[in-house]
Coordinates of C-alpha atoms and ligand atoms in Angstrom, one line a residue:
M14 CA -16.5 -6.8 -21.7
S15 CA -18.3 -4.1 -23.8
D16 CA -17.2 -2.1 -26.8
F17 CA -16.2 0.8 -24.2
A18 CA -14.5 -1.0 -22.4
Q19 CA -12.3 -3.0 -24.3
T20 CA -12.1 0.5 -26.0
V21 CA -10.6 2.0 -22.7
K22 CA -8.3 -1.4 -21.9
Q23 CA -6.1 -1.0 -25.6
Q24 CA -5.3 3.0 -24.9
A25 CA -5.2 2.6 -20.9
D26 CA -1.1 1.8 -20.3
I27 CA -1.7 -0.6 -17.5
V28 CA 2.2 0.0 -16.1
K29 CA 1.5 3.8 -16.0
V30 CA -2.4 3.9 -14.6
I31 CA -1.0 1.5 -11.3
E32 CA 2.4 4.1 -11.3
G33 CA -0.6 6.5 -10.5
Y34 CA -1.4 4.6 -6.7
I35 CA 1.8 3.1 -6.1
R36 CA 5.8 3.1 -7.6
L37 CA 7.2 0.9 -9.5
R38 CA 10.7 -0.5 -11.0
K39 CA 11.8 -2.2 -14.0
A40 CA 12.5 -5.8 -13.1
G41 CA 13.1 -7.1 -16.8
A42 CA 12.8 -6.1 -20.0
Q43 CA 9.1 -5.8 -20.2
N44 CA 7.9 -5.8 -16.0
Y45 CA 7.8 -4.1 -13.4
S46 CA 8.2 -4.9 -9.0
G47 CA 6.7 -3.3 -6.4
L48 CA 5.5 -3.3 -3.3
C49 CA 1.8 -5.0 -3.3
P50 CA -1.0 -2.3 -2.3
F51 CA -3.4 -5.3 -1.1
H52 CA -1.4 -7.1 1.1
K53 CA 1.4 -6.2 3.9
E54 CA 5.0 -7.1 2.7
K55 CA 8.7 -5.8 2.9
S56 CA 10.6 -6.7 -0.9
P57 CA 8.0 -6.7 -3.6
S58 CA 6.1 -9.6 -4.7
F59 CA 3.5 -7.6 -6.9
S60 CA 4.1 -7.6 -10.9
V61 CA 3.4 -5.8 -13.8
H62 CA 4.0 -7.4 -17.6
A63 CA 4.2 -4.3 -19.7
V64 CA 3.4 -6.2 -22.6
R65 CA 0.4 -8.8 -21.5
Q66 CA -1.0 -5.7 -19.5
F67 CA -1.9 -8.1 -16.1
Y68 CA -1.3 -7.8 -12.9
H69 CA 0.4 -10.5 -10.4
C70 CA 1.1 -10.7 -6.5
F71 CA 2.3 -13.6 -5.5
G72 CA 2.7 -12.7 -2.4
C73 CA -1.8 -12.3 -1.5
Q74 CA -2.5 -14.0 -5.6
A75 CA -4.2 -11.0 -6.2
S76 CA -4.1 -10.8 -10.3
G77 CA -6.3 -9.4 -13.4
D78 CA -6.3 -6.2 -15.9
V79 CA -6.5 -2.7 -15.2
F80 CA -9.5 -2.5 -14.5
S81 CA -9.7 -5.0 -11.7
F82 CA -6.6 -3.2 -10.6
V83 CA -9.0 0.5 -10.6
G84 CA -11.8 -1.8 -9.1
K85 CA -10.2 -2.9 -6.3
I86 CA -7.9 -0.1 -5.2
E87 CA -10.4 2.0 -5.2
N88 CA -13.1 0.0 -4.4
V89 CA -15.8 0.1 -6.5
S90 CA -17.6 -1.4 -9.3
F91 CA -16.6 -2.8 -12.7
P92 CA -18.0 0.2 -14.7
E93 CA -16.3 2.7 -12.2
A94 CA -13.6 0.9 -12.9
V95 CA -13.8 1.4 -16.4
R96 CA -15.0 5.2 -16.0
I97 CA -11.4 5.8 -14.2
V98 CA -9.8 3.9 -16.0
A99 CA -10.9 6.4 -19.5
Q100 CA -10.6 9.1 -17.2
K101 CA -7.5 9.1 -16.2
C102 CA -6.4 8.5 -20.0
G103 CA -8.5 11.4 -21.2
I104 CA -11.0 8.6 -23.1
P105 CA -14.7 10.7 -23.4
L106 CA -16.7 8.2 -21.9
P107 CA -20.6 7.7 -23.6
K108 CA -23.8 7.5 -21.4
R109 CA -23.4 5.0 -18.7
E110 CA -24.3 1.4 -18.4
F111 CA -24.7 0.4 -14.7
S112 CA -25.3 -3.1 -12.6
S113 CA -27.7 -2.0 -10.8
P114 CA -30.3 0.8 -10.2
E115 CA -28.5 1.7 -6.9
Q116 CA -24.6 2.1 -7.8
A117 CA -26.1 4.9 -10.5
A118 CA -28.0 6.3 -7.6
E119 CA -24.2 6.5 -5.8
S120 CA -22.8 7.9 -8.7
R121 CA -25.3 10.4 -9.6
L122 CA -24.8 11.8 -6.5
R123 CA -21.6 11.8 -5.5
T124 CA -21.0 12.9 -9.2
K125 CA -23.8 15.9 -8.2
L126 CA -21.9 17.0 -4.3
L127 CA -18.9 16.7 -6.2
E128 CA -20.4 19.7 -8.4
L129 CA -21.4 20.7 -5.6
H130 CA -17.9 21.4 -3.9
E131 CA -16.7 23.0 -7.0
A132 CA -19.3 25.3 -7.0
A133 CA -18.8 26.3 -3.4
T134 CA -14.8 26.7 -3.8
A135 CA -15.0 28.9 -6.5
F136 CA -17.4 30.6 -5.6
F137 CA -15.7 31.3 -1.7
E138 CA -12.6 31.8 -3.2
E139 CA -14.6 34.9 -5.5
Q140 CA -15.9 36.0 -2.0
L141 CA -12.4 36.3 -0.5
R142 CA -11.6 38.5 -3.7
G143 CA -14.1 40.6 -2.7
P144 CA -14.9 43.2 -0.6
E145 CA -15.7 41.2 2.7
G146 CA -12.5 39.1 2.0
A147 CA -10.8 42.1 2.9
V148 CA -9.9 40.5 7.0
A149 CA -9.3 37.6 5.6
R150 CA -6.7 38.7 3.3
E151 CA -4.6 40.5 5.4
Y152 CA -4.8 37.7 8.5
L153 CA -3.9 36.0 4.8
A154 CA -1.1 37.8 4.2
G155 CA 0.7 38.1 7.3
R156 CA 1.0 34.5 7.3
G157 CA 3.1 35.2 4.6
L158 CA 0.8 33.8 2.1
T159 CA 1.0 35.5 -1.5
P160 CA -2.1 35.6 -4.3
E161 CA -0.6 32.7 -5.8
G162 CA -0.8 30.6 -2.6
I163 CA -3.8 31.0 -2.2
K164 CA -5.1 30.2 -5.8
T165 CA -3.1 27.0 -5.4
F166 CA -4.8 26.0 -2.5
R167 CA -7.6 27.5 -3.6
I168 CA -8.3 29.5 -0.6
G169 CA -11.4 31.1 0.4
W170 CA -13.5 32.9 2.3
A171 CA -17.3 32.1 3.7
P172 CA -18.5 34.7 4.2
D173 CA -21.2 36.4 7.5
S174 CA -24.9 35.0 5.7
F175 CA -26.6 32.4 6.4
N176 CA -28.6 31.8 2.7
A177 CA -25.8 33.0 0.2
L178 CA -24.5 29.2 -0.9
R179 CA -27.9 28.3 0.2
D180 CA -28.8 30.7 -2.5
L181 CA -26.2 29.7 -5.4
L182 CA -25.8 26.1 -4.5
S183 CA -30.1 25.7 -4.9
P184 CA -30.9 25.4 -8.5
M185 CA -28.7 22.9 -9.1
A186 CA -29.6 20.2 -6.6
D187 CA -32.8 19.3 -4.7
N188 CA -32.6 20.0 -1.3
E189 CA -31.8 15.9 0.3
T190 CA -28.6 16.6 -2.3
L191 CA -27.6 19.7 -0.5
R192 CA -28.7 18.2 3.0
A193 CA -25.9 14.9 2.2
S194 CA -23.1 17.4 1.2
G195 CA -23.0 18.7 4.2
L196 CA -21.8 22.6 3.2
F197 CA -25.1 23.4 5.1
S198 CA -26.5 22.8 8.2
S199 CA -30.7 22.5 10.4
K200 CA -32.5 22.0 12.8
E201 CA -33.9 19.3 13.7
V202 CA -37.5 20.4 14.4
G203 CA -39.3 16.9 15.3
T204 CA -40.4 13.8 14.2
G205 CA -42.8 12.8 11.1
P206 CA -45.2 10.4 10.7
D207 CA -42.4 8.0 10.1
G208 CA -40.5 7.8 12.6
Q209 CA -37.9 10.1 11.0
P210 CA -36.6 13.3 11.7
Q211 CA -37.5 16.0 10.5
F212 CA -35.5 19.3 9.9
G213 CA -36.1 23.1 9.2
P214 CA -34.7 24.9 6.7
L215 CA -31.3 25.0 5.1
Y216 CA -28.9 27.5 6.5
D217 CA -24.9 27.5 6.1
R218 CA -23.0 25.9 7.6
F219 CA -19.8 27.8 7.4
R220 CA -19.4 31.7 8.1
K221 CA -17.1 34.0 8.0
R222 CA -14.8 31.8 8.5
I223 CA -11.5 31.3 5.5
M224 CA -12.5 28.1 4.1
F225 CA -9.4 25.5 2.8
P226 CA -10.8 23.3 0.3
I227 CA -10.1 19.4 1.2
A228 CA -9.5 17.7 -2.3
N229 CA -8.9 13.8 -3.0
E230 CA -6.4 11.6 -4.7
S231 CA -7.5 13.3 -8.3
G232 CA -7.3 16.5 -6.3
R233 CA -11.6 17.2 -6.5
V234 CA -12.7 19.5 -3.2
I235 CA -14.8 16.6 -1.3
A236 CA -15.3 18.9 2.1
F237 CA -13.8 22.0 3.6
T238 CA -12.1 23.5 6.7
G239 CA -13.0 26.8 8.2
R240 CA -10.9 28.9 10.5
T241 CA -12.4 32.0 12.3
L242 CA -10.2 35.2 12.2
E243 CA -12.9 35.9 15.7
T244 CA -11.9 35.5 19.6
G245 CA -14.5 34.4 21.8
E246 CA -17.7 32.8 22.9
K247 CA -19.8 33.7 20.1
A248 CA -16.7 32.5 17.7
G249 CA -17.1 28.6 17.9
P250 CA -14.2 26.3 17.3
K251 CA -10.8 27.5 15.2
Y252 CA -11.1 25.1 13.2
Y253 CA -14.2 23.9 12.1
N254 CA -14.3 20.3 9.2
S255 CA -16.8 19.3 7.0
P256 CA -19.0 16.9 8.5
E257 CA -18.6 12.9 6.7
T258 CA -20.3 12.4 3.7
P259 CA -21.4 10.3 0.6
L260 CA -17.8 12.3 -0.5
Y261 CA -15.7 12.6 2.5
S262 CA -14.4 10.2 5.3
K263 CA -11.6 12.2 7.3
S264 CA -9.3 8.9 8.3
L265 CA -9.0 8.2 4.2
V266 CA -7.9 11.6 3.1
L267 CA -4.8 13.1 3.7
F268 CA -4.8 16.6 3.3
N269 CA -2.1 17.3 0.1
L270 CA -1.4 14.3 -1.2
D271 CA -3.2 14.6 -4.5
K272 CA -0.5 17.9 -5.3
A273 CA 2.7 16.0 -3.5
R274 CA 2.1 12.2 -5.1
T275 CA 4.7 12.7 -7.4
A276 CA 6.8 14.6 -5.6
I277 CA 6.5 11.5 -2.4
R278 CA 7.7 9.4 -5.2
Q279 CA 11.1 11.7 -6.1
A280 CA 11.8 12.2 -3.4
E281 CA 11.6 8.8 -1.7
F282 CA 10.2 9.9 1.1
A283 CA 7.0 12.1 2.7
L284 CA 7.6 14.6 5.3
L285 CA 4.7 14.3 7.3
V286 CA 3.3 17.6 9.2
E287 CA -0.1 18.0 11.7
G288 CA -1.8 21.6 10.7
Q289 CA -2.8 22.1 7.3
M290 CA -1.0 25.6 7.2
D291 CA 2.1 24.0 8.6
C292 CA 1.8 21.4 4.5
I293 CA 0.8 24.4 2.8
S294 CA 3.5 26.6 3.7
V295 CA 5.9 24.6 4.1
Y296 CA 5.0 23.4 0.0
L297 CA 4.6 27.0 -1.2
R298 CA 8.1 27.4 -0.1
G299 CA 9.2 24.1 -2.2
I300 CA 9.2 21.2 -0.2
Q301 CA 6.0 19.8 -2.0
N302 CA 6.2 16.0 -0.9
V303 CA 4.0 17.1 2.3
V304 CA 1.1 15.9 3.4
A305 CA -1.1 17.0 6.4
T306 CA -3.3 14.4 9.0
S307 CA -4.9 17.8 10.1
G308 CA -5.0 18.0 12.7
T309 CA -6.5 14.4 13.4
A310 CA -4.6 10.7 15.1
F311 CA -3.2 9.8 12.0
T312 CA -5.8 5.8 10.8
E313 CA -4.5 2.7 9.2
Q314 CA -6.1 3.7 6.6
Q315 CA -4.0 7.3 6.3
V316 CA -0.9 5.0 5.9
A317 CA -2.0 2.6 4.0
L318 CA -3.3 6.0 1.6
L319 CA 0.1 6.7 2.1
R320 CA 1.8 3.1 1.6
R321 CA 1.2 3.5 -2.3
H322 CA 3.6 6.6 -3.0
T323 CA 6.3 5.4 -0.3
S324 CA 7.5 2.9 2.4
Q325 CA 9.9 6.3 4.2
V326 CA 8.6 8.9 6.6
L327 CA 9.5 12.3 7.7
V328 CA 7.7 13.1 10.8
N329 CA 7.5 16.8 12.2
F330 CA 5.2 17.6 14.4
D331 CA 4.5 19.9 16.8
P332 CA 6.6 20.1 19.9
D333 CA 3.8 20.8 22.0
T334 CA 2.2 17.6 24.1
A335 CA -0.4 17.5 22.1
G336 CA 1.9 16.8 18.9
A337 CA 4.9 14.7 21.4
N338 CA 2.1 12.5 21.7
A339 CA 0.8 12.2 18.1
A340 CA 4.1 12.6 16.7
E341 CA 3.9 9.0 19.5
K342 CA 1.3 7.6 17.9
S343 CA 2.0 8.4 14.3
I344 CA 5.9 6.8 14.9
A345 CA 3.6 3.1 16.8
L346 CA 1.0 2.7 13.7
L347 CA 4.1 3.8 10.6
T348 CA 6.2 1.6 12.6
E349 CA 4.4 -2.1 13.0
E350 CA 3.2 -1.0 8.7
G351 CA 6.6 -1.5 8.3
F352 CA 7.5 2.1 7.4
T353 CA 11.7 3.6 8.3
I354 CA 10.4 6.7 10.1
K355 CA 13.0 9.7 11.2
I356 CA 11.8 12.6 13.0
V357 CA 12.4 16.2 12.3
T358 CA 12.9 18.6 16.3
L359 CA 13.2 22.6 15.4
E360 CA 14.3 24.3 17.4
G361 CA 12.7 27.4 19.5
G362 CA 9.6 25.2 19.8
L363 CA 8.6 26.2 16.6
D364 CA 5.8 24.8 13.9
P365 CA 7.1 24.2 11.1
D366 CA 4.8 26.8 9.8
R367 CA 6.2 29.2 11.9
F368 CA 10.0 27.6 11.1
I369 CA 9.7 28.4 7.6
R370 CA 8.9 31.5 7.3
E371 CA 10.8 33.5 10.1
R372 CA 14.6 31.2 9.4
G373 CA 13.7 30.0 5.9
V374 CA 13.4 27.6 3.5
E375 CA 17.4 26.6 4.1
A376 CA 16.5 26.2 7.8
Y377 CA 14.0 24.1 7.3
T378 CA 15.3 22.0 5.1
A379 CA 19.0 21.6 7.3
A380 CA 16.2 20.7 10.0
L381 CA 15.1 17.9 7.8
R382 CA 18.8 16.7 6.9
G383 CA 19.1 16.7 10.8
A384 CA 16.3 14.3 11.6
R385 CA 16.6 11.8 14.3
R386 CA 16.0 7.8 13.8
Q387 CA 13.2 7.1 15.3
S388 CA 14.3 4.9 18.3
D389 CA 17.2 8.3 19.7
Y390 CA 14.0 9.9 19.3
L391 CA 11.9 8.2 21.6
I392 CA 15.1 7.2 23.8
E393 CA 16.2 10.2 24.2
R394 CA 12.2 10.4 24.2
A395 CA 12.5 8.3 27.1
R396 CA 14.9 10.6 28.7
Q397 CA 12.4 13.7 28.8
L398 CA 9.5 12.2 30.3
F399 CA 11.1 10.1 32.9
P400 CA 14.0 12.0 33.8
G401 CA 16.5 10.8 36.2
T402 CA 19.1 7.3 36.5
G403 CA 17.4 5.8 39.4
A404 CA 16.4 2.2 39.6
E405 CA 13.1 3.2 39.3
Q406 CA 13.7 6.4 36.8
K407 CA 15.2 3.2 34.5
L408 CA 12.4 0.9 34.7
K409 CA 9.9 3.9 33.9
Q410 CA 12.6 4.4 30.8
M411 CA 11.7 1.4 29.6
N412 CA 8.2 0.3 30.0
F413 CA 8.0 3.8 27.6
L414 CA 10.4 1.9 24.9
L415 CA 9.6 -2.4 25.5
P416 CA 6.7 -1.2 23.4
H417 CA 8.0 0.7 20.9
I418 CA 11.0 -2.5 20.4
R419 CA 7.9 -5.1 20.6
R420 CA 6.2 -3.7 17.5
N421 CA 9.2 -3.4 14.5
P422 CA 8.7 -6.1 11.9
E423 CA 12.4 -6.7 11.4
R424 CA 14.6 -8.7 14.2
L425 CA 17.1 -6.6 13.1
V426 CA 16.0 -3.5 13.1
R427 CA 14.5 -4.4 16.9
D428 CA 18.2 -6.1 18.7
Q429 CA 19.5 -2.4 16.8
F430 CA 16.8 -0.7 18.9
A431 CA 17.6 -2.0 22.0
G432 CA 21.2 -2.5 22.0
D433 CA 20.9 1.6 21.2
A434 CA 18.6 1.9 24.3
A435 CA 21.1 -0.5 26.9
Q436 CA 23.8 1.8 26.0
K437 CA 22.1 4.9 26.2
L438 CA 20.0 4.5 29.2
G439 CA 23.0 3.5 30.9
I440 CA 20.9 -0.2 32.0
D441 CA 23.7 -2.5 33.1
S442 CA 20.8 -4.4 35.2
T443 CA 20.7 -8.3 33.9
V444 CA 17.1 -8.7 34.5
L445 CA 16.6 -5.6 32.2
R446 CA 19.1 -6.1 29.6
E447 CA 17.4 -9.4 29.8
E448 CA 13.9 -7.7 29.2
L449 CA 15.5 -5.7 26.4
R450 CA 16.3 -9.1 24.8
Q451 CA 12.8 -10.7 24.8
A452 CA 11.9 -7.5 23.6
A453 CA 13.9 -7.7 20.0
L454 CA 12.9 -12.1 20.2
K455 CA 9.3 -11.4 19.2
R456 CA 7.5 -8.3 17.4
R457 CA 4.5 -8.4 19.1
D458 CA 1.9 -6.8 17.1
H459 CA -0.7 -4.0 17.3
I460 CA -0.4 -3.2 21.0
E461 CA -2.6 -0.3 22.3
T462 CA -0.8 3.0 21.8
R463 CA -1.2 4.6 25.3
A464 CA 0.4 7.7 24.6
A465 CA -1.0 10.6 27.4
N466 CA -0.7 7.9 30.7
P467 CA 2.4 6.5 31.4
A468 CA 0.9 4.7 34.5
D469 CA -0.9 2.2 32.0
R470 CA 1.4 1.2 29.6
P471 CA 2.2 -3.1 30.1
S472 CA 4.9 -3.0 33.6
L473 CA 7.6 -5.6 34.1
S474 CA 5.8 -7.9 36.3
P475 CA 7.7 -8.9 39.5
A476 CA 7.6 -12.8 39.4
W477 CA 8.9 -12.2 35.8
L478 CA 11.9 -10.4 37.5
S479 CA 13.0 -13.0 40.7
S480 CA 12.6 -16.0 38.2
M481 CA 15.2 -14.1 35.8
M482 CA 18.0 -14.0 38.3
G483 CA 20.1 -15.8 36.2
S484 CA 24.3 -16.3 36.3
D485 CA 26.1 -13.5 33.6
R486 CA 28.0 -16.5 32.0
E487 CA 24.6 -18.1 31.6
M488 CA 23.1 -14.6 30.0
N489 CA 26.4 -13.8 28.5
R490 CA 25.3 -17.3 26.3
R491 CA 22.1 -16.8 25.8
L492 CA 22.9 -13.2 24.5
L493 CA 25.8 -14.3 22.1
S494 CA 23.3 -17.4 20.8
H495 CA 20.4 -14.9 20.2
A496 CA 22.5 -13.1 17.9
S497 CA 24.0 -15.2 16.0
A498 CA 20.6 -16.3 15.8
A499 CA 19.4 -13.0 14.6
I500 CA 21.6 -12.5 12.1
Q501 CA 20.1 -16.0 10.4
E502 CA 16.9 -14.6 10.5
G503 CA 17.9 -11.0 9.8
T504 CA 19.6 -12.8 6.5
Q505 CA 16.2 -15.6 5.3
N506 CA 13.6 -12.9 5.8
V507 CA 16.2 -11.1 2.9
K508 CA 13.6 -12.2 0.3
E509 CA 9.4 -12.6 0.4
S510 CA 8.6 -13.2 -2.9
G511 CA 6.7 -16.7 -3.2
P512 CA 9.3 -20.7 -3.7
S513 CA 9.1 -20.8 -8.2
T514 CA 6.7 -23.8 -8.2
I515 CA 6.5 -24.8 -12.1
S516 CA 10.3 -26.4 -13.3
R517 CA 11.9 -24.9 -15.9
V518 CA 10.4 -26.8 -18.9
E519 CA 6.5 -26.1 -18.0
Q520 CA 7.5 -22.3 -18.5
I521 CA 8.6 -22.5 -21.4
L522 CA 5.3 -24.6 -22.5
I523 CA 3.0 -21.7 -20.8
R524 CA 4.9 -19.1 -22.3
A525 CA 3.9 -20.9 -26.0
L526 CA 0.8 -21.8 -24.8
A527 CA 0.1 -17.7 -23.7
V528 CA 1.5 -16.4 -26.6
T529 CA -0.3 -13.1 -28.8
D530 CA 2.5 -12.5 -31.6
P531 CA 1.8 -14.5 -34.7
E532 CA 4.8 -14.7 -35.2
F533 CA 5.1 -17.5 -32.5
D534 CA 1.9 -19.1 -34.0
Q535 CA 3.8 -22.1 -35.1
A536 CA 5.4 -22.5 -31.6
R537 CA 1.8 -22.8 -29.6
R538 CA 1.0 -24.9 -33.2
V539 CA 3.4 -27.7 -31.3
A540 CA 2.8 -27.5 -28.1
T541 CA -1.7 -27.6 -28.0
S542 CA -1.4 -30.8 -30.2
A543 CA 1.4 -32.6 -27.9
I544 CA -0.9 -31.8 -25.5
A545 CA -4.1 -32.4 -27.0
S546 CA -3.0 -36.1 -28.2
E547 CA -0.8 -37.3 -25.7
P548 CA -2.3 -35.7 -22.2
A549 CA -0.4 -39.3 -20.6
S550 CA 2.7 -37.0 -20.5
F551 CA 1.9 -34.1 -19.3
E552 CA -0.4 -35.5 -16.5
H553 CA 2.4 -35.5 -13.7
L554 CA 2.9 -32.5 -13.7
A555 CA 2.3 -28.8 -11.4
A556 CA 0.8 -27.3 -14.3
F557 CA -1.0 -29.6 -16.2
S558 CA -4.5 -27.5 -15.7
V559 CA -3.2 -24.3 -17.1
L560 CA -1.4 -26.2 -19.7
Q561 CA -5.2 -27.9 -20.5
A562 CA -6.6 -24.6 -19.8
L563 CA -4.2 -22.6 -22.2
A564 CA -4.1 -25.7 -25.3
A565 CA -7.9 -25.4 -25.3
R566 CA -8.3 -21.3 -24.7
G567 CA -9.0 -21.6 -28.8
S568 CA -8.8 -17.5 -29.9
K569 CA -9.6 -16.3 -25.9
D570 CA -7.3 -14.4 -24.1
A571 CA -5.0 -16.4 -21.8
E572 CA -5.6 -14.8 -18.3
A573 CA -9.2 -15.4 -19.5
V574 CA -9.1 -19.8 -18.8
V575 CA -6.6 -19.1 -16.0
E576 CA -9.4 -18.1 -13.0
D577 CA -7.9 -20.8 -10.2
P578 CA -5.7 -18.6 -7.8
G579 CA -2.9 -21.3 -7.9
Q580 CA -2.8 -21.1 -11.8
R581 CA -3.2 -17.9 -11.8
A582 CA 0.2 -17.4 -9.9
M583 CA 2.1 -20.0 -12.5
L584 CA 0.9 -17.9 -15.3
A585 CA 2.0 -15.0 -13.9
E586 CA 5.9 -16.5 -13.3
A587 CA 6.1 -18.1 -16.7
L588 CA 4.9 -14.7 -18.0
L589 CA 6.6 -12.4 -16.2
G590 CA 9.7 -15.3 -16.2
E591 CA 11.0 -14.1 -20.0
A592 CA 10.4 -11.1 -21.9
N593 CA 10.3 -13.3 -26.0
P594 CA 7.3 -16.1 -26.4
P595 CA 9.7 -19.2 -26.6
K596 CA 10.4 -20.6 -30.5
E597 CA 9.3 -23.8 -32.1
N598 CA 12.7 -25.9 -31.8
E599 CA 13.1 -24.2 -27.9
V600 CA 8.4 -25.9 -27.7
A601 CA 9.8 -29.4 -29.1
S602 CA 12.6 -29.7 -27.0
A603 CA 11.2 -29.2 -23.2
I604 CA 7.9 -31.3 -24.7
Q605 CA 10.6 -33.9 -25.3
E606 CA 13.0 -33.1 -22.2
I607 CA 9.5 -34.5 -20.2
Q608 CA 8.7 -37.1 -22.2
E609 CA 12.4 -37.9 -21.4
R610 CA 11.2 -37.5 -17.9
I611 CA 8.6 -40.0 -18.3
I612 CA 11.7 -42.4 -19.5
A613 CA 13.9 -41.7 -17.3
N614 CA 11.8 -42.7 -14.6
R615 CA 10.2 -45.3 -16.1
L616 CA 13.4 -46.5 -16.5
R617 CA 14.5 -46.9 -12.8
D618 CA 10.9 -48.2 -11.5
L619 CA 11.9 -51.0 -13.9
K620 CA 15.7 -52.1 -12.2
A621 CA 14.7 -52.1 -9.9
S622 CA 11.7 -54.6 -10.8
L623 CA 14.4 -56.1 -12.4
A624 CA 16.9 -56.5 -9.5
E625 CA 13.9 -58.2 -7.0
A626 CA 12.7 -60.3 -10.1
S627 CA 16.5 -61.9 -10.3
R628 CA 16.7 -62.3 -6.4
R629 CA 13.4 -64.7 -6.3
R630 CA 15.2 -65.8 -10.1
D631 CA 12.3 -65.4 -11.4
D632 CA 13.7 -65.9 -14.8
A633 CA 10.0 -65.6 -17.2
E634 CA 9.5 -62.0 -15.2
V635 CA 13.3 -61.0 -16.1
E636 CA 12.5 -61.6 -19.4
A637 CA 9.7 -59.9 -19.3
L638 CA 11.0 -56.5 -17.4
L639 CA 14.4 -56.8 -19.7
Q640 CA 12.1 -56.4 -23.0
Q641 CA 10.4 -53.7 -22.0
K642 CA 13.8 -52.3 -20.7
L643 CA 14.9 -52.3 -24.2
E644 CA 11.7 -51.1 -26.3
L645 CA 12.1 -48.3 -23.1
D646 CA 15.7 -48.2 -23.9
R647 CA 15.0 -47.4 -27.8
A648 CA 12.2 -45.0 -27.6
L649 CA 14.7 -42.9 -24.8
Q650 CA 17.0 -43.4 -28.7
R651 CA 14.5 -42.4 -31.1
L652 CA 14.2 -38.8 -29.2
H653 CA 17.4 -38.3 -28.7
L654 CA 17.7 -38.5 -32.4
H655 CA 14.9 -36.2 -32.9
R656 CA 15.9 -33.5 -30.5
P657 CA 15.6 -30.3 -32.4
G658 CA 18.8 -29.3 -34.0
L659 CA 20.8 -32.5 -33.5
Ligands
LIG716 ZN1 0.0 -9.1 -2.9

């Protein structure tokens, strides 16, 4: 590790850095826990040790220091991770070090593209304030945006020009880089001698549009959405977005997450809306935990972004058909990822922006409070899609709901959902009830979401229907046994974190050997010398390899000498268990306990051999074994006598 990385590591607080990505709760004197961002889980098995500055996940064994965390979560190389942590902690960067020329080039390109986007944002803002921006200002004022709001979201105006932005940015970068920024367009004019397409001159991509910057999680602008104010054929699409660039991938960004993430963590839920205007409007009226999908389908990556901050989502999409379908898809995705979801439906068929402008923030907050559980919402939607109470309608309603029920990871949630559906839809058919029961019984992953065409849904098969015509008594019996199984499964699933793999005495030794505090050095020496001088006494322990590595670590960090994932888990388990390293006498008793246990085991074996030998009337053997037993008894006595504290 370079000197600079070392400095950054010393100044950075791993708890604060990790809290920038996921929610952590204090779980002990020195440690914090939360949901692991590297694997799916419902109860926290991810721990961070504040004093030793490492993290460990008992679920997926992810483990390491602040740089490894940032590298993993941001998907960047070590030098990049060092830079990010340094920036977070306000430590000025030295000249950069990169492990490969490609990395250096990529990093230079990204930095340049960020500069270009910053310059473009400032330019668009200036244009909005200027004479050409008058129409746009009027439009924005009409949508209830104040100058402060415009400033907060850095909304701008792209002038009616093919080269205004190009002329401004040309001195900052070469043509290749400008093209990569996505801020410009050019026509393909043919194919070069190398077979690569050739392009005409660059011109401004966004013209005569209101510009909404899209920021990454750190708040840097990485793309734009341009909204036209014109109508008619020449106006082009109403909303026009930046293309995918080295900075921007639309499936990886949630609009406004940079501004919303603190509020999301405080409120312990996120409000998910569809459009950027909805998001801006709601945010500026004080509901700050709001993010938008920007009109595209919610992606798995976006869910993962959200999961770093909360596991509860309020979905408030447009009430039109497209909005309802999008909501249904988002619910499906969020459900599979184990989120708790509620759905807001606004009166009068209004979108969030109009609702909050016309009825005020109190009415909107009241609507949020009245959000329905996903099951209630979906049951209602099933009734809307397939109105009526006839048998055929009920079957269609059921076929709509079954995939949604099956998707829930929690058995108890599935049970409740199925029960509600049966009751609210008035399902009295034994067969349909059994189908609901089956849906609750087993979760099915990743069922395709087919929101638009109900005919595409998987249906109840006729063969299955005829095979299910059992008696009602049989059904009741099965329902009962199923209910108790559900309750058992539910209680067993409460805790997901891994079982303890090492004993208390092993934990004491590991903690003693891993100390960094000189105050506990004597305890460390006791443990080190015991393991070095008599390894045979420790060989049978699960943590033997860890103990050996630690006993030989010298001045290296404990985390540096234990690399095997299984061993790291033991190290983490021991270190996260207790606040303070053990004192000398604790270590000595732990060693004694281990030795006593070995002797006790040998004595047990001896007794068995003795019984066997006396049955055979092998006096010589009995004599020899008795002699051994005597020695072991004495050894045990000696250990007791020397027990510290006695
Ligand atoms: Zn994990």
